[in-house]
Coordinates of N, CA and C in Angstrom, one line a residue:
M9 N 25.7 -19.7 -2.6 CA 24.3 -19.8 -2.9 C 23.4 -19.2 -2.0
S10 N 22.4 -18.3 -2.4 CA 21.6 -17.5 -1.6 C 20.5 -18.3 -0.9
L11 N 19.5 -18.8 -1.7 CA 18.4 -19.6 -1.0 C 18.5 -21.0 -1.3
K12 N 18.3 -21.8 -0.3 CA 18.2 -23.2 -0.5 C 17.1 -23.8 0.4
V13 N 16.1 -24.3 -0.3 CA 15.0 -25.0 0.3 C 15.2 -26.5 0.1
N14 N 15.3 -27.2 1.3 CA 15.6 -28.6 1.2 C 14.6 -29.5 2.0
D15 N 13.9 -30.3 1.2 CA 12.9 -31.3 1.8 C 11.9 -30.6 2.7
L16 N 11.4 -29.4 2.3 CA 10.5 -28.6 3.1 C 9.1 -29.3 3.0
T17 N 8.6 -29.6 4.2 CA 7.2 -30.1 4.4 C 6.6 -29.1 5.5
G18 N 5.4 -28.6 5.1 CA 4.8 -27.6 6.0 C 3.4 -27.3 5.6
G19 N 2.6 -26.5 6.4 CA 1.3 -26.2 6.1 C 0.6 -25.4 7.3
Y20 N -0.7 -25.4 7.2 CA -1.5 -24.6 8.2 C -2.2 -25.5 9.2
S21 N -2.1 -26.8 9.0 CA -2.8 -27.7 10.0 C -2.0 -29.1 10.0
S22 N -2.6 -30.1 10.6 CA -1.9 -31.4 10.6 C -1.6 -32.0 9.2
L23 N -2.4 -31.5 8.2 CA -2.2 -32.1 6.9 C -1.2 -31.1 6.1
P24 N -0.1 -31.6 5.7 CA 0.9 -30.6 5.0 C 0.4 -30.2 3.7
V25 N 0.6 -28.9 3.4 CA 0.4 -28.3 2.1 C 1.6 -28.6 1.2
L26 N 2.8 -28.4 1.8 CA 4.1 -28.6 1.1 C 4.6 -30.0 1.4
K27 N 5.1 -30.7 0.4 CA 5.5 -32.0 0.7 C 6.9 -32.2 0.1
N28 N 7.9 -32.2 0.9 CA 9.3 -32.4 0.5 C 9.8 -31.5 -0.6
E29 N 9.5 -30.3 -0.6 CA 9.9 -29.4 -1.6 C 11.4 -29.1 -1.6
T30 N 12.1 -29.2 -2.6 CA 13.5 -28.9 -2.7 C 13.8 -28.1 -4.0
F31 N 14.4 -26.9 -3.8 CA 14.8 -26.1 -4.9 C 15.8 -25.0 -4.3
D32 N 16.4 -24.3 -5.2 CA 17.4 -23.3 -4.8 C 17.3 -22.1 -5.7
V33 N 17.9 -21.0 -5.3 CA 18.0 -19.7 -6.0 C 19.5 -19.3 -5.8
N34 N 20.2 -19.2 -6.9 CA 21.7 -18.9 -6.8 C 21.9 -17.4 -6.8
D35 N 23.1 -17.0 -6.5 CA 23.4 -15.5 -6.5 C 23.3 -15.1 -8.0
G36 N 22.8 -13.8 -8.2 CA 22.7 -13.3 -9.4 C 21.7 -14.0 -10.4
E37 N 20.6 -14.6 -9.8 CA 19.7 -15.4 -10.5 C 18.3 -15.0 -10.2
L38 N 17.4 -15.0 -11.3 CA 15.9 -14.8 -11.1 C 15.3 -16.1 -11.4
V39 N 14.6 -16.6 -10.4 CA 13.9 -17.9 -10.5 C 12.4 -17.6 -10.3
S40 N 11.6 -18.2 -11.2 CA 10.2 -18.0 -11.1 C 9.5 -19.3 -10.5
L41 N 8.6 -19.0 -9.6 CA 7.8 -20.1 -8.9 C 6.5 -20.1 -9.7
I42 N 6.2 -21.2 -10.4 CA 5.0 -21.3 -11.2 C 4.1 -22.4 -10.7
G43 N 2.8 -22.1 -10.6 CA 1.8 -23.1 -10.2 C 0.4 -22.5 -10.2
L44 N -0.5 -23.3 -10.2 CA -1.9 -23.0 -10.2 C -2.3 -22.4 -8.8
N45 N -3.3 -21.6 -8.7 CA -3.8 -21.1 -7.3 C -4.0 -22.4 -6.5
G46 N -3.5 -22.4 -5.3 CA -3.6 -23.5 -4.3 C -2.5 -24.5 -4.6
A47 N -1.6 -24.3 -5.4 CA -0.5 -25.2 -5.7 C 0.6 -25.2 -4.5
G48 N 0.6 -24.1 -3.8 CA 1.6 -24.0 -2.6 C 2.5 -22.9 -2.8
K49 N 2.4 -22.1 -3.7 CA 3.3 -20.9 -3.9 C 3.4 -20.0 -2.8
S50 N 2.2 -19.5 -2.3 CA 2.2 -18.6 -1.2 C 2.6 -19.2 0.2
T51 N 2.3 -20.5 0.4 CA 2.7 -21.2 1.5 C 4.3 -21.4 1.5
T52 N 4.8 -21.7 0.4 CA 6.3 -21.7 0.2 C 6.9 -20.4 0.6
I53 N 6.4 -19.3 0.1 CA 6.9 -17.9 0.3 C 6.7 -17.6 1.9
N54 N 5.6 -18.0 2.5 CA 5.4 -17.7 3.9 C 6.4 -18.4 4.7
H55 N 6.8 -19.6 4.3 CA 7.8 -20.4 5.1 C 9.2 -19.7 4.9
I56 N 9.5 -19.3 3.7 CA 10.8 -18.6 3.5 C 10.9 -17.4 4.2
M57 N 9.8 -16.6 4.4 CA 9.7 -15.3 5.0 C 9.8 -15.5 6.6
G58 N 9.6 -16.8 7.0 CA 9.6 -17.0 8.5 C 8.3 -16.8 9.1
L59 N 7.2 -16.7 8.3 CA 5.9 -16.5 8.8 C 5.2 -17.8 9.3
M60 N 5.8 -18.9 8.8 CA 5.3 -20.2 9.1 C 6.6 -21.1 9.5
T61 N 6.3 -22.0 10.4 CA 7.4 -23.0 10.8 C 7.2 -24.3 10.1
P62 N 8.3 -24.8 9.4 CA 8.3 -26.0 8.8 C 7.9 -27.2 9.7
Y63 N 7.2 -28.2 9.2 CA 7.1 -29.5 9.9 C 8.5 -30.2 9.9
S64 N 9.1 -30.2 8.8 CA 10.4 -30.8 8.6 C 11.1 -30.1 7.4
G65 N 12.3 -30.5 7.3 CA 13.2 -29.8 6.2 C 13.8 -28.6 6.7
S66 N 14.5 -27.8 5.8 CA 15.2 -26.7 6.1 C 15.1 -25.6 5.0
I67 N 15.3 -24.4 5.5 CA 15.4 -23.2 4.5 C 16.6 -22.4 5.0
T68 N 17.6 -22.2 4.1 CA 18.8 -21.4 4.4 C 18.9 -20.2 3.5
V69 N 19.4 -19.1 4.0 CA 19.7 -17.9 3.1 C 21.1 -17.6 3.4
N70 N 22.0 -17.8 2.5 CA 23.4 -17.7 2.6 C 24.0 -18.4 3.8
G71 N 23.4 -19.7 3.9 CA 23.9 -20.5 5.0 C 23.3 -20.3 6.4
I72 N 22.4 -19.3 6.5 CA 21.8 -19.0 7.8 C 20.3 -19.5 7.8
Q73 N 20.0 -20.2 8.9 CA 18.6 -20.6 9.1 C 18.0 -19.6 10.1
I74 N 16.6 -19.5 10.0 CA 16.0 -18.6 10.9 C 16.1 -19.0 12.3
T75 N 16.4 -20.2 12.6 CA 16.5 -20.7 14.0 C 17.9 -20.4 14.5
D76 N 18.8 -20.1 13.5 CA 20.2 -19.7 14.0 C 20.2 -18.3 14.5
D77 N 19.6 -17.4 13.8 CA 19.6 -16.0 14.1 C 18.4 -15.3 13.4
V78 N 17.4 -15.0 14.0 CA 16.1 -14.5 13.4 C 16.5 -13.1 12.7
E79 N 17.1 -12.2 13.4 CA 17.4 -10.9 12.8 C 18.3 -11.0 11.6
A80 N 19.4 -11.7 11.7 CA 20.3 -11.9 10.7 C 19.7 -12.5 9.4
Y81 N 18.8 -13.5 9.6 CA 18.1 -14.2 8.6 C 17.2 -13.2 7.8
K82 N 16.3 -12.5 8.6 CA 15.3 -11.7 8.0 C 16.0 -10.4 7.3
Q83 N 17.1 -9.9 7.9 CA 17.7 -8.7 7.2 C 18.3 -9.0 5.8
Q84 N 18.5 -10.3 5.6 CA 19.0 -10.6 4.2 C 17.9 -10.7 3.2
I85 N 16.6 -10.6 3.5 CA 15.5 -10.8 2.7 C 14.7 -9.5 2.5
A86 N 14.3 -9.2 1.3 CA 13.3 -8.0 1.1 C 12.1 -8.7 0.4
Y87 N 10.9 -8.3 0.8 CA 9.7 -9.0 0.3 C 8.7 -8.0 -0.2
I88 N 8.2 -8.4 -1.4 CA 7.2 -7.6 -2.0 C 5.9 -8.5 -2.1
P89 N 5.0 -8.3 -1.3 CA 3.8 -9.2 -1.2 C 2.8 -9.0 -2.4
E90 N 2.0 -9.9 -2.6 CA 0.9 -9.8 -3.7 C 0.0 -8.6 -3.3
M91 N -0.5 -8.5 -2.1 CA -1.3 -7.4 -1.6 C -0.4 -6.5 -0.8
P92 N -0.3 -5.3 -1.2 CA 0.6 -4.3 -0.4 C 0.1 -4.3 1.0
V93 N 1.1 -4.2 1.9 CA 0.8 -4.1 3.4 C 1.4 -2.8 3.9
L94 N 0.6 -1.8 4.1 CA 1.1 -0.5 4.5 C 0.4 -0.1 5.8
Y95 N 1.1 0.7 6.6 CA 0.6 1.2 7.8 C -0.3 2.5 7.6
N96 N -1.6 2.5 8.0 CA -2.5 3.5 7.6 C -2.1 4.8 8.2
N97 N -1.4 4.9 9.4 CA -1.0 6.1 10.0 C 0.3 6.7 9.7
L98 N 1.0 6.0 8.8 CA 2.4 6.5 8.4 C 2.3 7.0 6.9
T99 N 3.0 8.1 6.8 CA 3.1 8.7 5.4 C 4.1 7.9 4.6
L100 N 4.2 8.1 3.3 CA 5.2 7.4 2.5 C 6.6 7.7 3.0
R101 N 6.9 8.9 3.4 CA 8.2 9.2 4.0 C 8.5 8.4 5.3
E102 N 7.5 8.2 6.1 CA 7.6 7.4 7.3 C 7.8 5.9 7.1
H103 N 7.2 5.5 6.0 CA 7.4 4.1 5.6 C 8.8 3.9 5.2
I104 N 9.4 4.8 4.5 CA 10.8 4.7 4.1 C 11.7 4.7 5.3
E105 N 11.4 5.7 6.2 CA 12.2 5.8 7.4 C 12.2 4.6 8.2
T106 N 11.0 4.0 8.3 CA 10.8 2.7 9.1 C 11.6 1.6 8.5
T107 N 11.6 1.5 7.2 CA 12.5 0.5 6.5 C 13.9 0.7 6.8
I108 N 14.4 1.9 6.7 CA 15.8 2.3 7.0 C 16.2 1.7 8.4
M109 N 15.3 2.0 9.4 CA 15.5 1.6 10.7 C 15.6 0.1 10.9
A110 N 14.6 -0.6 10.2 CA 14.4 -2.0 10.3 C 15.6 -2.8 9.8
Y111 N 16.2 -2.3 8.7 CA 17.4 -2.9 8.0 C 18.7 -2.3 8.5
N112 N 18.7 -1.4 9.5 CA 19.9 -0.7 9.9 C 20.7 -0.1 8.7
L113 N 20.0 0.6 7.9 CA 20.7 1.1 6.6 C 21.3 2.5 7.0
D114 N 22.3 2.8 6.2 CA 22.9 4.1 6.3 C 21.9 5.2 5.7
V115 N 21.5 6.1 6.5 CA 20.4 7.0 6.2 C 20.6 7.7 4.9
D116 N 21.8 8.4 4.8 CA 22.0 9.2 3.6 C 22.0 8.3 2.3
A117 N 22.7 7.1 2.4 CA 22.8 6.3 1.2 C 21.4 5.7 0.8
A118 N 20.6 5.4 1.8 CA 19.3 4.8 1.6 C 18.3 5.9 1.0
W119 N 18.4 7.1 1.5 CA 17.6 8.2 1.0 C 18.0 8.5 -0.4
K120 N 19.3 8.4 -0.7 CA 19.7 8.7 -2.2 C 19.1 7.6 -3.0
K121 N 19.1 6.3 -2.7 CA 18.4 5.3 -3.5 C 16.9 5.6 -3.5
A122 N 16.3 6.0 -2.4 CA 14.9 6.2 -2.3 C 14.4 7.3 -3.2
H123 N 15.1 8.4 -3.2 CA 14.8 9.5 -4.1 C 14.8 9.2 -5.6
K124 N 15.8 8.4 -5.9 CA 15.9 7.9 -7.3 C 14.7 7.0 -7.7
L125 N 14.3 6.0 -6.8 CA 13.3 5.1 -7.0 C 11.9 5.9 -7.0
L126 N 11.8 6.8 -6.1 CA 10.5 7.6 -6.0 C 10.3 8.4 -7.3
K127 N 11.4 8.9 -7.9 CA 11.2 9.6 -9.2 C 10.9 8.6 -10.3
T128 N 11.5 7.4 -10.3 CA 11.3 6.4 -11.3 C 9.8 6.0 -11.3
F129 N 9.3 5.8 -10.1 CA 7.9 5.4 -10.0 C 6.9 6.5 -9.8
R130 N 7.3 7.7 -10.0 CA 6.4 8.9 -10.0 C 5.7 9.1 -8.7
L131 N 6.5 8.9 -7.6 CA 6.0 9.1 -6.2 C 6.8 10.2 -5.5
D132 N 7.6 10.9 -6.3 CA 8.6 11.8 -5.6 C 7.8 13.0 -5.0
N133 N 6.6 13.3 -5.5 CA 5.9 14.5 -4.9 C 4.8 14.0 -3.9
K134 N 4.9 12.8 -3.5 CA 3.9 12.2 -2.6 C 4.4 11.7 -1.2
L135 N 5.6 12.2 -0.8 CA 6.2 11.7 0.4 C 5.3 12.0 1.7
D136 N 4.4 12.9 1.6 CA 3.7 13.3 2.8 C 2.2 12.7 2.7
W137 N 2.0 11.8 1.6 CA 0.7 11.2 1.5 C 0.6 10.0 2.4
F138 N -0.6 9.6 2.8 CA -1.0 8.5 3.6 C -1.5 7.4 2.6
P139 N -1.4 6.1 3.1 CA -1.9 5.0 2.3 C -3.3 5.2 1.7
S140 N -4.1 5.8 2.5 CA -5.6 6.1 2.0 C -5.6 6.9 0.7
N141 N -4.6 7.6 0.4 CA -4.5 8.5 -0.7 C -4.0 7.7 -2.0
F142 N -3.5 6.5 -1.7 CA -2.9 5.7 -2.9 C -3.8 4.7 -3.5
S143 N -3.7 4.6 -4.9 CA -4.3 3.5 -5.5 C -3.6 2.3 -5.3
K144 N -4.2 1.1 -5.7 CA -3.6 -0.2 -5.6 C -2.2 -0.2 -6.2
G145 N -2.1 0.3 -7.4 CA -0.8 0.3 -8.1 C 0.2 1.2 -7.4
M146 N -0.3 2.3 -6.8 CA 0.7 3.2 -6.1 C 1.1 2.5 -4.8
R147 N 0.3 1.8 -4.2 CA 0.6 1.0 -3.0 C 1.7 0.0 -3.3
Q148 N 1.5 -0.6 -4.4 CA 2.5 -1.6 -4.9 C 3.8 -0.9 -5.1
K149 N 3.8 0.2 -5.6 CA 5.1 0.9 -5.9 C 5.8 1.3 -4.6
V150 N 5.0 1.7 -3.6 CA 5.6 2.0 -2.3 C 6.3 0.8 -1.7
M151 N 5.7 -0.5 -1.9 CA 6.4 -1.7 -1.4 C 7.6 -1.9 -2.2
I152 N 7.6 -1.6 -3.5 CA 8.8 -1.8 -4.4 C 9.9 -0.9 -4.0
V153 N 9.6 0.4 -3.7 CA 10.6 1.4 -3.3 C 11.2 0.9 -1.9
C154 N 10.3 0.5 -0.9 CA 10.9 0.1 0.4 C 11.8 -1.2 0.2
A155 N 11.4 -2.1 -0.6 CA 12.2 -3.3 -0.8 C 13.6 -2.9 -1.4
F156 N 13.6 -2.1 -2.5 CA 14.8 -1.9 -3.3 C 15.7 -0.9 -2.7
I157 N 15.4 -0.3 -1.6 CA 16.4 0.6 -0.9 C 17.2 -0.2 0.0
T158 N 16.8 -1.5 0.3 CA 17.6 -2.3 1.2 C 18.8 -2.9 0.5
N159 N 19.7 -3.5 1.3 CA 20.8 -4.3 0.8 C 20.6 -5.7 0.8
A160 N 19.3 -6.2 0.6 CA 19.0 -7.5 0.8 C 19.8 -8.4 -0.2
K161 N 20.1 -9.6 0.2 CA 20.7 -10.6 -0.7 C 19.7 -11.4 -1.5
L162 N 18.5 -11.5 -0.9 CA 17.4 -12.3 -1.5 C 16.2 -11.4 -1.6
F163 N 15.6 -11.3 -2.8 CA 14.4 -10.6 -3.0 C 13.3 -11.6 -3.3
V164 N 12.2 -11.6 -2.5 CA 11.0 -12.5 -2.7 C 9.9 -11.6 -3.2
I165 N 9.4 -11.9 -4.4 CA 8.4 -11.0 -5.0 C 7.3 -11.9 -5.4
D166 N 6.1 -11.6 -4.9 CA 4.9 -12.4 -5.1 C 3.9 -11.6 -6.0
E167 N 3.7 -12.2 -7.2 CA 2.8 -11.6 -8.2 C 3.0 -10.1 -8.3
P168 N 4.2 -9.7 -8.7 CA 4.5 -8.2 -8.7 C 3.8 -7.3 -9.7
F169 N 3.3 -8.0 -10.8 CA 2.7 -7.2 -11.9 C 1.2 -6.9 -11.8
L170 N 0.6 -7.4 -10.8 CA -0.9 -7.1 -10.6 C -1.0 -5.7 -10.2
G171 N -1.8 -4.9 -10.9 CA -2.1 -3.5 -10.6 C -1.1 -2.6 -11.0
L172 N 0.0 -3.0 -11.6 CA 1.1 -2.1 -12.1 C 0.7 -1.7 -13.6
D173 N 0.9 -0.5 -13.9 CA 0.8 0.0 -15.3 C 2.0 -0.6 -16.1
P174 N 1.9 -0.6 -17.4 CA 3.0 -1.1 -18.3 C 4.4 -0.4 -18.0
L175 N 4.3 0.8 -17.8 CA 5.6 1.6 -17.5 C 6.2 1.1 -16.3
A176 N 5.4 1.0 -15.2 CA 5.9 0.5 -13.9 C 6.4 -0.9 -14.0
V177 N 5.8 -1.8 -14.7 CA 6.3 -3.1 -15.0 C 7.7 -3.1 -15.6
N178 N 7.8 -2.3 -16.6 CA 9.1 -2.1 -17.2 C 10.2 -1.6 -16.2
D179 N 9.8 -0.7 -15.4 CA 10.7 -0.1 -14.5 C 11.1 -1.2 -13.4
L180 N 10.1 -2.0 -13.0 CA 10.4 -3.1 -12.0 C 11.4 -4.1 -12.6
L181 N 11.1 -4.5 -13.9 CA 12.0 -5.5 -14.5 C 13.4 -4.9 -14.6
K182 N 13.6 -3.7 -14.9 CA 14.9 -3.1 -14.9 C 15.7 -3.2 -13.6
L183 N 14.8 -2.8 -12.5 CA 15.4 -2.9 -11.2 C 15.8 -4.3 -10.8
I184 N 15.0 -5.3 -11.1 CA 15.3 -6.7 -10.9 C 16.6 -7.0 -11.6
N185 N 16.8 -6.6 -12.8 CA 17.9 -6.9 -13.6 C 19.2 -6.3 -13.0
E186 N 19.0 -5.1 -12.5 CA 20.1 -4.3 -11.8 C 20.6 -5.1 -10.6
K187 N 19.6 -5.6 -9.8 CA 20.0 -6.4 -8.6 C 20.6 -7.7 -9.0
K188 N 20.1 -8.3 -10.0 CA 20.8 -9.5 -10.5 C 22.2 -9.3 -10.8
Q189 N 22.4 -8.2 -11.6 CA 23.8 -7.9 -12.0 C 24.7 -7.6 -10.8
A190 N 24.1 -7.1 -9.7 CA 24.9 -6.9 -8.5 C 25.1 -8.1 -7.6
G191 N 24.5 -9.2 -8.1 CA 24.7 -10.5 -7.4 C 23.6 -10.9 -6.4
A192 N 22.5 -10.2 -6.4 CA 21.4 -10.6 -5.5 C 20.6 -11.7 -6.2
S193 N 19.8 -12.4 -5.4 CA 19.0 -13.4 -5.8 C 17.5 -13.0 -5.8
I194 N 16.8 -13.4 -6.8 CA 15.3 -13.1 -6.8 C 14.5 -14.3 -7.0
L195 N 13.5 -14.5 -6.1 CA 12.5 -15.6 -6.3 C 11.2 -14.8 -6.6
M196 N 10.6 -15.1 -7.7 CA 9.4 -14.4 -8.1 C 8.2 -15.4 -8.4
S197 N 7.1 -15.2 -7.8 CA 5.9 -16.0 -8.1 C 5.1 -15.2 -9.0
T198 N 4.7 -15.7 -10.2 CA 3.8 -14.9 -11.1 C 3.1 -15.9 -12.0
H199 N 1.9 -15.4 -12.4 CA 1.0 -16.0 -13.5 C 1.3 -15.3 -14.9
V200 N 2.1 -14.3 -14.9 CA 2.3 -13.7 -16.2 C 3.5 -14.4 -16.9
L201 N 3.1 -15.5 -17.6 CA 4.1 -16.4 -18.0 C 4.9 -16.0 -19.2
D202 N 4.4 -15.1 -20.0 CA 5.2 -14.6 -21.1 C 6.3 -13.8 -20.7
T203 N 6.0 -13.0 -19.6 CA 7.1 -12.1 -19.1 C 8.1 -13.0 -18.3
A204 N 7.6 -14.0 -17.6 CA 8.5 -14.9 -16.8 C 9.4 -15.6 -17.8
E205 N 8.9 -16.1 -18.9 CA 9.7 -16.9 -19.8 C 10.8 -16.0 -20.4
K206 N 10.5 -14.7 -20.6 CA 11.5 -13.8 -21.2 C 12.6 -13.3 -20.2
Y207 N 12.3 -13.2 -19.0 CA 13.2 -12.6 -18.1 C 13.9 -13.7 -17.0
C208 N 13.2 -14.7 -16.7 CA 13.7 -15.6 -15.7 C 14.8 -16.5 -16.2
D209 N 15.7 -16.9 -15.2 CA 16.8 -17.8 -15.6 C 16.4 -19.3 -15.4
R210 N 15.6 -19.5 -14.4 CA 15.1 -20.8 -14.1 C 13.7 -20.8 -13.6
F211 N 13.0 -21.9 -13.7 CA 11.7 -22.0 -13.3 C 11.5 -23.2 -12.3
V212 N 10.6 -23.0 -11.3 CA 10.3 -24.1 -10.4 C 8.7 -24.4 -10.6
L213 N 8.4 -25.5 -11.2 CA 7.0 -25.8 -11.4 C 6.5 -26.7 -10.3
I214 N 5.5 -26.1 -9.6 CA 4.9 -26.8 -8.3 C 3.5 -27.2 -8.5
N215 N 3.0 -28.3 -8.1 CA 1.7 -28.7 -8.0 C 1.4 -29.5 -6.8
N216 N 0.3 -29.2 -6.2 CA -0.1 -29.9 -4.9 C 1.1 -29.9 -3.9
G217 N 1.8 -28.8 -3.8 CA 2.8 -28.7 -2.8 C 4.1 -29.4 -3.1
S218 N 4.2 -29.9 -4.2 CA 5.5 -30.6 -4.7 C 6.1 -30.0 -5.8
V219 N 7.4 -30.1 -6.0 CA 8.1 -29.6 -7.2 C 8.0 -30.7 -8.3
N220 N 7.3 -30.3 -9.4 CA 7.1 -31.1 -10.5 C 8.4 -31.2 -11.4
Y221 N 9.0 -30.0 -11.6 CA 10.2 -29.9 -12.3 C 10.9 -28.5 -12.0
E222 N 12.2 -28.6 -12.1 CA 13.0 -27.4 -11.9 C 14.0 -27.3 -13.0
G223 N 14.1 -26.1 -13.7 CA 15.1 -26.0 -14.8 C 15.0 -24.8 -15.6
T224 N 15.9 -24.7 -16.5 CA 15.9 -23.5 -17.4 C 14.7 -23.7 -18.5
M225 N 14.5 -22.7 -19.3 CA 13.4 -22.8 -20.3 C 13.8 -23.9 -21.2
A226 N 15.0 -24.0 -21.6 CA 15.4 -25.1 -22.6 C 15.2 -26.5 -22.0
E227 N 15.6 -26.6 -20.8 CA 15.4 -27.9 -20.0 C 13.9 -28.3 -19.9
I228 N 13.1 -27.3 -19.6 CA 11.7 -27.5 -19.5 C 11.1 -27.9 -20.9
Q229 N 11.5 -27.2 -21.9 CA 11.1 -27.6 -23.3 C 11.4 -29.0 -23.7
H230 N 12.7 -29.4 -23.3 CA 13.1 -30.8 -23.6 C 12.3 -31.8 -22.8
H231 N 12.1 -31.5 -21.5 CA 11.5 -32.4 -20.6 C 10.0 -32.6 -21.0
Y232 N 9.4 -31.5 -21.4 CA 7.9 -31.6 -21.8 C 7.8 -31.4 -23.3
A233 N 8.6 -32.1 -24.1 CA 8.6 -31.8 -25.5 C 7.3 -32.0 -26.2
D234 N 6.5 -32.8 -25.7 CA 5.2 -33.1 -26.4 C 4.1 -32.2 -26.0
L235 N 4.4 -31.2 -25.1 CA 3.4 -30.2 -24.6 C 3.4 -28.9 -25.3
G236 N 4.4 -28.5 -25.9 CA 4.5 -27.3 -26.6 C 5.8 -26.6 -26.4
D237 N 6.0 -25.5 -27.0 CA 7.2 -24.7 -27.0 C 7.3 -23.7 -25.9
S238 N 6.3 -23.0 -25.7 CA 6.2 -21.8 -24.8 C 5.9 -22.3 -23.4
L239 N 6.3 -21.5 -22.4 CA 6.0 -21.8 -21.0 C 4.5 -21.8 -20.8
N240 N 3.8 -20.9 -21.4 CA 2.4 -20.8 -21.3 C 1.7 -22.1 -21.8
D241 N 2.1 -22.5 -23.0 CA 1.6 -23.8 -23.6 C 1.8 -25.0 -22.6
I242 N 3.1 -25.2 -22.2 CA 3.4 -26.2 -21.3 C 2.7 -26.2 -20.0
Y243 N 2.5 -25.0 -19.4 CA 1.8 -24.8 -18.2 C 0.3 -25.1 -18.3
L244 N -0.2 -24.7 -19.4 CA -1.7 -25.0 -19.6 C -2.0 -26.4 -19.8
A245 N -1.1 -27.1 -20.6 CA -1.2 -28.6 -20.7 C -1.0 -29.4 -19.4
L246 N -0.1 -28.9 -18.6 CA 0.1 -29.6 -17.3 C -1.1 -29.4 -16.4
A247 N -1.7 -28.1 -16.4 CA -2.8 -27.8 -15.6 C -4.0 -28.6 -16.0
K248 N -4.2 -28.8 -17.3 CA -5.4 -29.6 -17.8 C -5.3 -31.0 -17.4
D249 N -4.0 -31.6 -17.4 CA -3.8 -32.9 -17.0 C -4.1 -33.1 -15.5
D250 N -3.6 -32.1 -14.8 CA -3.9 -32.2 -13.3 C -5.4 -32.1 -12.9
S251 N -6.2 -31.3 -13.7 CA -7.5 -31.1 -13.5 C -8.4 -32.3 -13.8
H252 N -7.8 -33.3 -14.5 CA -8.5 -34.5 -14.9 C -8.1 -35.7 -14.1
E253 N -7.1 -35.5 -13.1 CA -6.7 -36.6 -12.3 C -7.8 -37.1 -11.4

């Protein structure tokens, strides 16, 4: 099992945002984290990435906790944030070189992957460009390239479709499927529910920092049989109920 979140409680102040969250992502599985803005998705991801320390509970990636070995823990994870984070003074080439060093990758093998990805995302003639030259979508593609040249066991992807053109969305979904087939685990947060329903193996529905339900689409449809058939219909019905509490 790649990712296991067990009884996670945490947040930004003395009042926890997350309350006893428990879910997992298995090898070769794409799991979608679904919830309204403020439900706790980003806080969950920040804890998994080691950017925040839990008040209680545990997070393990292939049996390793960040308190066991920070470097070993983080090298198993590749992260694509909602807002691209690039270094203004580094070219695209230097971003790739930095990723190779950070993950201790074989240089030739990593560049072979990189050149293929750069061509896929139409960045192959932009290796000497700086971030100031890139659009939001191009910046997102740089993050995708850097993440997918790694040998990460767990990919954490936060709202990946924002700013991407339809062709790039399709290319990203193909990449995710390739990583799944190779045994990697993917946790994806997204509001694009029709795409999530089509491609994800399981769903974790969270609200107010707690897991409402975790399961496959068929299990969710059975559990919320009176709310509709599609993930979008069920999600909207749950959101309306929450707003009237």
